[in-house]
Amino acid sequence: MTVRAVRGAVQLDRDEAEHMDERVAELLTAILERNSLTADDLISVWFTATPDLHSDFPAAAARKLGIVDVPLICAQELDVTGAMPRVVRVLAHVETELTKAEITHVYLGAAAALRKDIAQ
């Protein structure tokens, strides 16, 4: 097994806790599925949220998915003028047999515009 990093992001339609839970769960599920991973393969997960998101911690959605024994942390994204609003980003460290080139980074919906170079 090798340690790899997987990136992802999703834009929320609105700042509501239930909506955040749904969208972050969708993002995490897609990251796991597209990389043939399970929660047991997760080492740690960093979440960032843009400064306009206040309703909940993105990590709470991971806990609700059953990711309970993995270290999670949330941080605020830089407040850059003109940046896409209402975005949650993920950086997951995983154990996998995939090479760097085989890792699928997941940018859902409008967030795909953030990293056209790696969004798949």
PDB file of N, CA and C in Angstrom, residues 7-11 50 77 82-89 106-119:
ATOM      1  N   ARG A   7      -7.975  14.923  -4.006  1.00  0.00           N
ATOM      2  CA  ARG A   7      -8.618  16.229  -3.867  1.00  0.00           C
ATOM      3  C   ARG A   7     -10.048  16.167  -4.355  1.00  0.00           C
ATOM      4  N   GLY A   8     -10.829  17.135  -3.884  1.00  0.00           N
ATOM      5  CA  GLY A   8     -12.200  17.265  -4.360  1.00  0.00           C
ATOM      6  C   GLY A   8     -12.819  18.550  -3.856  1.00  0.00           C
ATOM      7  N   ALA A   9     -13.931  18.924  -4.482  1.00  0.00           N
ATOM      8  CA  ALA A   9     -14.663  20.118  -4.057  1.00  0.00           C
ATOM      9  C   ALA A   9     -16.085  20.039  -4.573  1.00  0.00           C
ATOM     10  N   VAL A  10     -16.939  20.786  -3.888  1.00  0.00           N
ATOM     11  CA  VAL A  10     -18.336  20.904  -4.292  1.00  0.00           C
ATOM     12  C   VAL A  10     -18.819  22.296  -3.906  1.00  0.00           C
ATOM     13  N   GLN A  11     -19.670  22.856  -4.743  1.00  0.00           N
ATOM     14  CA  GLN A  11     -20.273  24.143  -4.419  1.00  0.00           C
ATOM     15  C   GLN A  11     -21.679  23.898  -3.887  1.00  0.00           C
ATOM     16  N   THR A  50     -15.417  27.952   2.313  1.00  0.00           N
ATOM     17  CA  THR A  50     -15.275  29.386   2.061  1.00  0.00           C
ATOM     18  C   THR A  50     -15.892  30.152   3.234  1.00  0.00           C
ATOM     19  N   GLU A  77     -11.283  28.554   4.211  1.00  0.00           N
ATOM     20  CA  GLU A  77     -10.552  28.877   2.984  1.00  0.00           C
ATOM     21  C   GLU A  77     -10.197  30.366   3.011  1.00  0.00           C
ATOM     22  N   GLY A  82     -13.379  37.612  -5.597  1.00  0.00           N
ATOM     23  CA  GLY A  82     -13.748  36.970  -6.851  1.00  0.00           C
ATOM     24  C   GLY A  82     -13.749  35.453  -6.814  1.00  0.00           C
ATOM     25  N   ALA A  83     -13.396  34.851  -5.679  1.00  0.00           N
ATOM     26  CA  ALA A  83     -13.393  33.392  -5.576  1.00  0.00           C
ATOM     27  C   ALA A  83     -14.816  32.848  -5.608  1.00  0.00           C
ATOM     28  N   MET A  84     -14.948  31.620  -6.063  1.00  0.00           N
ATOM     29  CA  MET A  84     -16.252  30.967  -6.109  1.00  0.00           C
ATOM     30  C   MET A  84     -16.828  30.883  -4.691  1.00  0.00           C
ATOM     31  N   PRO A  85     -18.084  31.272  -4.510  1.00  0.00           N
ATOM     32  CA  PRO A  85     -18.698  31.237  -3.178  1.00  0.00           C
ATOM     33  C   PRO A  85     -19.211  29.845  -2.811  1.00  0.00           C
ATOM     34  N   ARG A  86     -19.445  29.643  -1.520  1.00  0.00           N
ATOM     35  CA  ARG A  86     -20.084  28.453  -0.960  1.00  0.00           C
ATOM     36  C   ARG A  86     -19.438  27.139  -1.402  1.00  0.00           C
ATOM     37  N   VAL A  87     -18.116  27.066  -1.261  1.00  0.00           N
ATOM     38  CA  VAL A  87     -17.383  25.877  -1.701  1.00  0.00           C
ATOM     39  C   VAL A  87     -16.785  25.149  -0.502  1.00  0.00           C
ATOM     40  N   VAL A  88     -16.952  23.829  -0.505  1.00  0.00           N
ATOM     41  CA  VAL A  88     -16.273  22.946   0.444  1.00  0.00           C
ATOM     42  C   VAL A  88     -15.241  22.160  -0.353  1.00  0.00           C
ATOM     43  N   ARG A  89     -14.005  22.199   0.125  1.00  0.00           N
ATOM     44  CA  ARG A  89     -12.918  21.452  -0.505  1.00  0.00           C
ATOM     45  C   ARG A  89     -12.473  20.333   0.425  1.00  0.00           C
ATOM     46  N   VAL A 106     -12.124  14.570  -7.546  1.00  0.00           N
ATOM     47  CA  VAL A 106     -13.557  14.732  -7.813  1.00  0.00           C
ATOM     48  C   VAL A 106     -14.000  16.163  -7.534  1.00  0.00           C
ATOM     49  N   TYR A 107     -14.419  16.840  -8.577  1.00  0.00           N
ATOM     50  CA  TYR A 107     -14.947  18.199  -8.469  1.00  0.00           C
ATOM     51  C   TYR A 107     -16.358  18.167  -9.035  1.00  0.00           C
ATOM     52  N   LEU A 108     -17.342  18.302  -8.158  1.00  0.00           N
ATOM     53  CA  LEU A 108     -18.734  18.145  -8.563  1.00  0.00           C
ATOM     54  C   LEU A 108     -19.371  19.467  -8.986  1.00  0.00           C
ATOM     55  N   GLY A 109     -20.230  19.388  -9.992  1.00  0.00           N
ATOM     56  CA  GLY A 109     -20.989  20.546 -10.439  1.00  0.00           C
ATOM     57  C   GLY A 109     -20.096  21.700 -10.837  1.00  0.00           C
ATOM     58  N   ALA A 110     -20.496  22.897 -10.411  1.00  0.00           N
ATOM     59  CA  ALA A 110     -19.769  24.116 -10.776  1.00  0.00           C
ATOM     60  C   ALA A 110     -18.337  24.108 -10.255  1.00  0.00           C
ATOM     61  N   ALA A 111     -18.061  23.331  -9.203  1.00  0.00           N
ATOM     62  CA  ALA A 111     -16.709  23.275  -8.639  1.00  0.00           C
ATOM     63  C   ALA A 111     -15.697  22.676  -9.613  1.00  0.00           C
ATOM     64  N   ALA A 112     -16.157  22.015 -10.660  1.00  0.00           N
ATOM     65  CA  ALA A 112     -15.233  21.478 -11.670  1.00  0.00           C
ATOM     66  C   ALA A 112     -14.410  22.594 -12.304  1.00  0.00           C
ATOM     67  N   ALA A 113     -14.948  23.802 -12.320  1.00  0.00           N
ATOM     68  CA  ALA A 113     -14.228  24.942 -12.900  1.00  0.00           C
ATOM     69  C   ALA A 113     -13.013  25.340 -12.064  1.00  0.00           C
ATOM     70  N   LEU A 114     -12.949  24.893 -10.808  1.00  0.00           N
ATOM     71  CA  LEU A 114     -11.838  25.268  -9.930  1.00  0.00           C
ATOM     72  C   LEU A 114     -10.522  24.623 -10.360  1.00  0.00           C
ATOM     73  N   ARG A 115     -10.592  23.409 -10.843  1.00  0.00           N
ATOM     74  CA  ARG A 115      -9.369  22.668 -11.200  1.00  0.00           C
ATOM     75  C   ARG A 115      -9.598  21.887 -12.484  1.00  0.00           C
ATOM     76  N   LYS A 116      -9.723  22.588 -13.570  1.00  0.00           N
ATOM     77  CA  LYS A 116      -9.931  21.933 -14.859  1.00  0.00           C
ATOM     78  C   LYS A 116      -8.768  21.020 -15.216  1.00  0.00           C
ATOM     79  N   ASP A 117      -7.606  21.275 -14.619  1.00  0.00           N
ATOM     80  CA  ASP A 117      -6.432  20.462 -14.916  1.00  0.00           C
ATOM     81  C   ASP A 117      -6.501  19.069 -14.310  1.00  0.00           C
ATOM     82  N   ILE A 118      -7.238  18.898 -13.192  1.00  0.00           N
ATOM     83  CA  ILE A 118      -7.316  17.571 -12.570  1.00  0.00           C
ATOM     84  C   ILE A 118      -8.732  17.059 -12.373  1.00  0.00           C
ATOM     85  N   ALA A 119      -9.737  17.904 -12.568  1.00  0.00           N
ATOM     86  CA  ALA A 119     -11.123  17.453 -12.399  1.00  0.00           C
ATOM     87  C   ALA A 119     -11.441  16.413 -13.470  1.00  0.00           C
TER      88      ALA A 119
END
